[in-house]
Amino acid sequence: LTYSRVNAALTGATNCEFTHSDLFDNVDGLFDVIVANPPCGWVDPTIERARTFSTGGAAYGSELPQRVLTGAFDRITADGRIYTTLTTPVIDGQPYVVRLLKETFGRQDVRATVYPVFEEYSYKRARLYRKHRVSKMVRYLVVIERRNGPLEIGFASFDSLRLWSYRVRAAI
């Protein structure tokens, strides 16, 4: 919170409120935009010690990101959006991010646009990856919004997101 206050002061932001909370427990109201960067690391406990700041828990580090997404979705307005990062594996050629989003949102009226940002492979975790048929980990930016109709998950290139952000900044 201290760093957030310093950041707000350095950027001249005066319309900020800072609240200590376990996810959304102490946060009231609805928001147009929620930005999240939940830890979603995945470690083999027999090789590495799990660190709270980098491990999301459960399957492939997905527990905490799912809690963040569920809480955030309950707190966005009808036209609101969630911008979040997720790092998930590709297992047998299938991106786990799709399964994570389906498990998180089920049949809710949600549109998720997934932007792959970069791929990584940890040689330190090669044995863990082989054991779980993981070919790589992918870092995504995911944009989530309400929609009329069942869950829709679409992939887009990161370059298209970059162009979109340039247009938004130009409009501002």
PDB file of C-alpha atoms in Angstrom:
ATOM      1  CA  LEU A   1       0.000   0.000   0.000  1.00  0.00           C
ATOM      2  CA  THR A   2       2.888   2.328   0.708  1.00  0.00           C
ATOM      3  CA  TYR A   3       4.243   1.861  -2.815  1.00  0.00           C
ATOM      4  CA  SER A   4       0.770   2.490  -4.231  1.00  0.00           C
ATOM      5  CA  ARG A   5       0.497   5.737  -2.297  1.00  0.00           C
ATOM      6  CA  VAL A   6       3.950   6.820  -3.464  1.00  0.00           C
ATOM      7  CA  ASN A   7       3.068   5.918  -7.058  1.00  0.00           C
ATOM      8  CA  ALA A   8      -0.161   7.935  -6.845  1.00  0.00           C
ATOM      9  CA  ALA A   9       1.726  10.923  -5.429  1.00  0.00           C
ATOM     10  CA  LEU A  10       4.431  10.750  -8.100  1.00  0.00           C
ATOM     11  CA  THR A  11       1.854  10.595 -10.891  1.00  0.00           C
ATOM     12  CA  GLY A  12      -0.395  13.275  -9.398  1.00  0.00           C
ATOM     13  CA  ALA A  13      -3.367  10.929  -9.004  1.00  0.00           C
ATOM     14  CA  THR A  14      -5.706  12.376  -6.404  1.00  0.00           C
ATOM     15  CA  ASN A  15      -8.797  10.208  -6.829  1.00  0.00           C
ATOM     16  CA  CYS A  16      -7.311   7.075  -5.240  1.00  0.00           C
ATOM     17  CA  GLU A  17      -8.415   5.108  -2.221  1.00  0.00           C
ATOM     18  CA  PHE A  18      -6.129   2.526  -0.617  1.00  0.00           C
ATOM     19  CA  THR A  19      -7.553  -0.413   1.331  1.00  0.00           C
ATOM     20  CA  HIS A  20      -5.856  -3.365   2.983  1.00  0.00           C
ATOM     21  CA  SER A  21      -7.904  -6.454   2.153  1.00  0.00           C
ATOM     22  CA  ASP A  22      -7.748 -10.185   1.561  1.00  0.00           C
ATOM     23  CA  LEU A  23      -8.727  -9.984  -2.097  1.00  0.00           C
ATOM     24  CA  PHE A  24     -12.119  -8.223  -2.044  1.00  0.00           C
ATOM     25  CA  ASP A  25     -13.169  -8.813   1.582  1.00  0.00           C
ATOM     26  CA  ASN A  26     -12.854  -5.138   2.582  1.00  0.00           C
ATOM     27  CA  VAL A  27     -13.825  -3.653  -0.772  1.00  0.00           C
ATOM     28  CA  ASP A  28     -17.341  -2.361  -1.403  1.00  0.00           C
ATOM     29  CA  GLY A  29     -19.033  -1.176  -4.558  1.00  0.00           C
ATOM     30  CA  LEU A  30     -18.843  -1.863  -8.277  1.00  0.00           C
ATOM     31  CA  PHE A  31     -16.058  -0.809 -10.603  1.00  0.00           C
ATOM     32  CA  ASP A  32     -15.727  -0.067 -14.306  1.00  0.00           C
ATOM     33  CA  VAL A  33     -12.204  -1.486 -14.445  1.00  0.00           C
ATOM     34  CA  ILE A  34     -10.320  -3.947 -12.275  1.00  0.00           C
ATOM     35  CA  VAL A  35      -6.672  -4.678 -13.034  1.00  0.00           C
ATOM     36  CA  ALA A  36      -5.052  -7.749 -11.477  1.00  0.00           C
ATOM     37  CA  ASN A  37      -1.688  -9.455 -11.649  1.00  0.00           C
ATOM     38  CA  PRO A  38      -2.254 -12.497  -9.438  1.00  0.00           C
ATOM     39  CA  PRO A  39       0.638 -14.804  -8.663  1.00  0.00           C
ATOM     40  CA  CYS A  40       0.170 -17.930 -10.724  1.00  0.00           C
ATOM     41  CA  GLY A  41       3.476 -19.692 -10.498  1.00  0.00           C
ATOM     42  CA  TRP A  42       3.709 -23.446 -10.379  1.00  0.00           C
ATOM     43  CA  VAL A  43       6.392 -25.373  -8.531  1.00  0.00           C
ATOM     44  CA  ASP A  44       7.140 -28.987  -7.691  1.00  0.00           C
ATOM     45  CA  PRO A  45       7.196 -29.057  -3.864  1.00  0.00           C
ATOM     46  CA  THR A  46       9.673 -31.950  -3.913  1.00  0.00           C
ATOM     47  CA  ILE A  47      12.202 -29.763  -5.741  1.00  0.00           C
ATOM     48  CA  GLU A  48      11.409 -26.152  -4.841  1.00  0.00           C
ATOM     49  CA  ARG A  49       9.996 -24.452  -1.799  1.00  0.00           C
ATOM     50  CA  ALA A  50       6.704 -22.743  -2.606  1.00  0.00           C
ATOM     51  CA  ARG A  51       6.841 -18.987  -2.062  1.00  0.00           C
ATOM     52  CA  THR A  52       3.593 -17.222  -1.254  1.00  0.00           C
ATOM     53  CA  PHE A  53       4.348 -14.272  -3.525  1.00  0.00           C
ATOM     54  CA  SER A  54       4.845 -16.395  -6.619  1.00  0.00           C
ATOM     55  CA  THR A  55       2.740 -19.520  -6.240  1.00  0.00           C
ATOM     56  CA  GLY A  56      -0.973 -19.511  -6.943  1.00  0.00           C
ATOM     57  CA  GLY A  57      -1.683 -22.940  -5.423  1.00  0.00           C
ATOM     58  CA  ALA A  58      -3.735 -25.888  -6.683  1.00  0.00           C
ATOM     59  CA  ALA A  59      -3.387 -27.231 -10.230  1.00  0.00           C
ATOM     60  CA  TYR A  60      -0.661 -25.346 -12.112  1.00  0.00           C
ATOM     61  CA  GLY A  61      -0.874 -22.388  -9.728  1.00  0.00           C
ATOM     62  CA  SER A  62      -4.487 -21.634 -10.664  1.00  0.00           C
ATOM     63  CA  GLU A  63      -6.244 -21.427  -7.281  1.00  0.00           C
ATOM     64  CA  LEU A  64      -5.436 -17.813  -6.413  1.00  0.00           C
ATOM     65  CA  PRO A  65      -6.007 -16.484  -9.954  1.00  0.00           C
ATOM     66  CA  GLN A  66      -9.439 -18.178  -9.955  1.00  0.00           C
ATOM     67  CA  ARG A  67     -10.307 -16.538  -6.625  1.00  0.00           C
ATOM     68  CA  VAL A  68      -9.190 -13.157  -7.973  1.00  0.00           C
ATOM     69  CA  LEU A  69     -11.252 -13.540 -11.162  1.00  0.00           C
ATOM     70  CA  THR A  70     -14.380 -14.706  -9.326  1.00  0.00           C
ATOM     71  CA  GLY A  71     -14.197 -11.837  -6.836  1.00  0.00           C
ATOM     72  CA  ALA A  72     -13.447  -9.270  -9.530  1.00  0.00           C
ATOM     73  CA  PHE A  73     -16.301 -10.437 -11.752  1.00  0.00           C
ATOM     74  CA  ASP A  74     -18.733  -9.972  -8.865  1.00  0.00           C
ATOM     75  CA  ARG A  75     -17.533  -6.368  -8.569  1.00  0.00           C
ATOM     76  CA  ILE A  76     -17.571  -5.040 -12.118  1.00  0.00           C
ATOM     77  CA  THR A  77     -20.401  -2.969 -13.534  1.00  0.00           C
ATOM     78  CA  ALA A  78     -22.527  -4.169 -16.455  1.00  0.00           C
ATOM     79  CA  ASP A  79     -20.061  -2.494 -18.847  1.00  0.00           C
ATOM     80  CA  GLY A  80     -17.022  -3.183 -16.680  1.00  0.00           C
ATOM     81  CA  ARG A  81     -13.864  -5.042 -17.607  1.00  0.00           C
ATOM     82  CA  ILE A  82     -11.200  -7.062 -15.847  1.00  0.00           C
ATOM     83  CA  TYR A  83      -7.643  -6.933 -17.131  1.00  0.00           C
ATOM     84  CA  THR A  84      -5.499  -9.682 -15.676  1.00  0.00           C
ATOM     85  CA  THR A  85      -2.361 -11.636 -16.330  1.00  0.00           C
ATOM     86  CA  LEU A  86      -2.306 -15.426 -16.170  1.00  0.00           C
ATOM     87  CA  THR A  87       0.588 -17.817 -16.618  1.00  0.00           C
ATOM     88  CA  THR A  88      -0.589 -21.309 -17.493  1.00  0.00           C
ATOM     89  CA  PRO A  89       0.880 -24.389 -19.164  1.00  0.00           C
ATOM     90  CA  VAL A  90       0.258 -25.877 -22.557  1.00  0.00           C
ATOM     91  CA  ILE A  91      -0.536 -29.540 -21.909  1.00  0.00           C
ATOM     92  CA  ASP A  92      -0.571 -32.010 -24.792  1.00  0.00           C
ATOM     93  CA  GLY A  93      -0.815 -29.027 -27.139  1.00  0.00           C
ATOM     94  CA  GLN A  94      -3.868 -27.566 -25.359  1.00  0.00           C
ATOM     95  CA  PRO A  95      -3.653 -24.210 -23.547  1.00  0.00           C
ATOM     96  CA  TYR A  96      -4.672 -24.730 -19.914  1.00  0.00           C
ATOM     97  CA  VAL A  97      -5.903 -21.121 -19.790  1.00  0.00           C
ATOM     98  CA  VAL A  98      -9.096 -22.268 -21.570  1.00  0.00           C
ATOM     99  CA  ARG A  99      -9.793 -24.886 -18.893  1.00  0.00           C
ATOM    100  CA  LEU A 100      -9.033 -22.386 -16.129  1.00  0.00           C
ATOM    101  CA  LEU A 101     -11.492 -19.858 -17.578  1.00  0.00           C
ATOM    102  CA  LYS A 102     -14.186 -22.520 -18.073  1.00  0.00           C
ATOM    103  CA  GLU A 103     -13.751 -23.748 -14.487  1.00  0.00           C
ATOM    104  CA  THR A 104     -13.837 -20.191 -13.164  1.00  0.00           C
ATOM    105  CA  PHE A 105     -16.833 -18.854 -15.073  1.00  0.00           C
ATOM    106  CA  GLY A 106     -18.788 -21.966 -16.066  1.00  0.00           C
ATOM    107  CA  ARG A 107     -22.014 -20.884 -17.710  1.00  0.00           C
ATOM    108  CA  GLN A 108     -21.869 -17.225 -16.716  1.00  0.00           C
ATOM    109  CA  ASP A 109     -22.354 -14.536 -19.351  1.00  0.00           C
ATOM    110  CA  VAL A 110     -18.680 -13.795 -19.923  1.00  0.00           C
ATOM    111  CA  ARG A 111     -16.455 -12.909 -22.860  1.00  0.00           C
ATOM    112  CA  ALA A 112     -12.762 -13.541 -22.305  1.00  0.00           C
ATOM    113  CA  THR A 113     -10.229 -12.361 -24.857  1.00  0.00           C
ATOM    114  CA  VAL A 114      -6.860 -14.021 -24.385  1.00  0.00           C
ATOM    115  CA  TYR A 115      -3.663 -12.357 -25.601  1.00  0.00           C
ATOM    116  CA  PRO A 116      -0.531 -14.541 -25.451  1.00  0.00           C
ATOM    117  CA  VAL A 117       2.307 -12.257 -24.362  1.00  0.00           C
ATOM    118  CA  PHE A 118       5.295 -14.620 -24.172  1.00  0.00           C
ATOM    119  CA  GLU A 119       6.231 -18.274 -23.811  1.00  0.00           C
ATOM    120  CA  GLU A 120       8.768 -19.718 -21.439  1.00  0.00           C
ATOM    121  CA  TYR A 121      10.337 -23.041 -20.604  1.00  0.00           C
ATOM    122  CA  SER A 122      12.174 -23.663 -17.346  1.00  0.00           C
ATOM    123  CA  TYR A 123      14.923 -26.234 -17.618  1.00  0.00           C
ATOM    124  CA  LYS A 124      14.989 -26.294 -13.833  1.00  0.00           C
ATOM    125  CA  ARG A 125      11.453 -27.679 -13.943  1.00  0.00           C
ATOM    126  CA  ALA A 126      11.924 -29.985 -16.970  1.00  0.00           C
ATOM    127  CA  ARG A 127      11.212 -33.128 -14.960  1.00  0.00           C
ATOM    128  CA  LEU A 128       7.989 -31.601 -13.590  1.00  0.00           C
ATOM    129  CA  TYR A 129       6.969 -30.506 -17.100  1.00  0.00           C
ATOM    130  CA  ARG A 130       7.557 -33.973 -18.578  1.00  0.00           C
ATOM    131  CA  LYS A 131       5.643 -35.627 -15.729  1.00  0.00           C
ATOM    132  CA  HIS A 132       2.599 -33.463 -16.507  1.00  0.00           C
ATOM    133  CA  ARG A 133       3.026 -33.411 -20.314  1.00  0.00           C
ATOM    134  CA  VAL A 134       3.692 -29.663 -20.290  1.00  0.00           C
ATOM    135  CA  SER A 135       5.491 -28.337 -23.354  1.00  0.00           C
ATOM    136  CA  LYS A 136       5.785 -24.714 -22.141  1.00  0.00           C
ATOM    137  CA  MET A 137       4.281 -22.067 -19.920  1.00  0.00           C
ATOM    138  CA  VAL A 138       2.565 -19.081 -21.521  1.00  0.00           C
ATOM    139  CA  ARG A 139       2.011 -15.661 -20.001  1.00  0.00           C
ATOM    140  CA  TYR A 140      -1.307 -14.164 -21.105  1.00  0.00           C
ATOM    141  CA  LEU A 141      -3.098 -10.886 -20.741  1.00  0.00           C
ATOM    142  CA  VAL A 142      -6.802 -11.680 -20.412  1.00  0.00           C
ATOM    143  CA  VAL A 143      -9.620  -9.165 -20.812  1.00  0.00           C
ATOM    144  CA  ILE A 144     -12.904 -10.245 -19.255  1.00  0.00           C
ATOM    145  CA  GLU A 145     -16.248  -8.543 -19.743  1.00  0.00           C
ATOM    146  CA  ARG A 146     -19.929  -9.304 -19.285  1.00  0.00           C
ATOM    147  CA  ARG A 147     -21.973 -10.308 -22.318  1.00  0.00           C
ATOM    148  CA  ASN A 148     -25.423 -11.671 -23.132  1.00  0.00           C
ATOM    149  CA  GLY A 149     -24.884 -15.343 -23.799  1.00  0.00           C
ATOM    150  CA  PRO A 150     -22.748 -18.189 -22.525  1.00  0.00           C
ATOM    151  CA  LEU A 151     -19.024 -18.091 -21.891  1.00  0.00           C
ATOM    152  CA  GLU A 152     -17.050 -17.106 -24.983  1.00  0.00           C
ATOM    153  CA  ILE A 153     -13.265 -17.458 -25.070  1.00  0.00           C
ATOM    154  CA  GLY A 154     -11.338 -15.986 -27.972  1.00  0.00           C
ATOM    155  CA  PHE A 155      -7.630 -15.676 -28.690  1.00  0.00           C
ATOM    156  CA  ALA A 156      -6.088 -12.590 -30.262  1.00  0.00           C
ATOM    157  CA  SER A 157      -2.530 -11.609 -31.043  1.00  0.00           C
ATOM    158  CA  PHE A 158      -0.602  -9.431 -28.650  1.00  0.00           C
ATOM    159  CA  ASP A 159       0.084  -7.069 -31.546  1.00  0.00           C
ATOM    160  CA  SER A 160      -3.662  -6.428 -31.894  1.00  0.00           C
ATOM    161  CA  LEU A 161      -3.760  -5.481 -28.203  1.00  0.00           C
ATOM    162  CA  ARG A 162      -0.826  -3.114 -28.670  1.00  0.00           C
ATOM    163  CA  LEU A 163      -2.642  -1.394 -31.565  1.00  0.00           C
ATOM    164  CA  TRP A 164      -5.823  -1.179 -29.478  1.00  0.00           C
ATOM    165  CA  SER A 165      -3.928   0.449 -26.585  1.00  0.00           C
ATOM    166  CA  TYR A 166      -2.402   3.018 -28.955  1.00  0.00           C
ATOM    167  CA  ARG A 167      -5.904   3.938 -30.181  1.00  0.00           C
ATOM    168  CA  VAL A 168      -7.155   4.278 -26.586  1.00  0.00           C
ATOM    169  CA  ARG A 169      -4.267   6.549 -25.631  1.00  0.00           C
ATOM    170  CA  ALA A 170      -4.787   8.626 -28.765  1.00  0.00           C
ATOM    171  CA  ALA A 171      -8.485   9.006 -27.912  1.00  0.00           C
ATOM    172  CA  ILE A 172      -7.704  10.108 -24.351  1.00  0.00           C
TER     173      ILE A 172
END
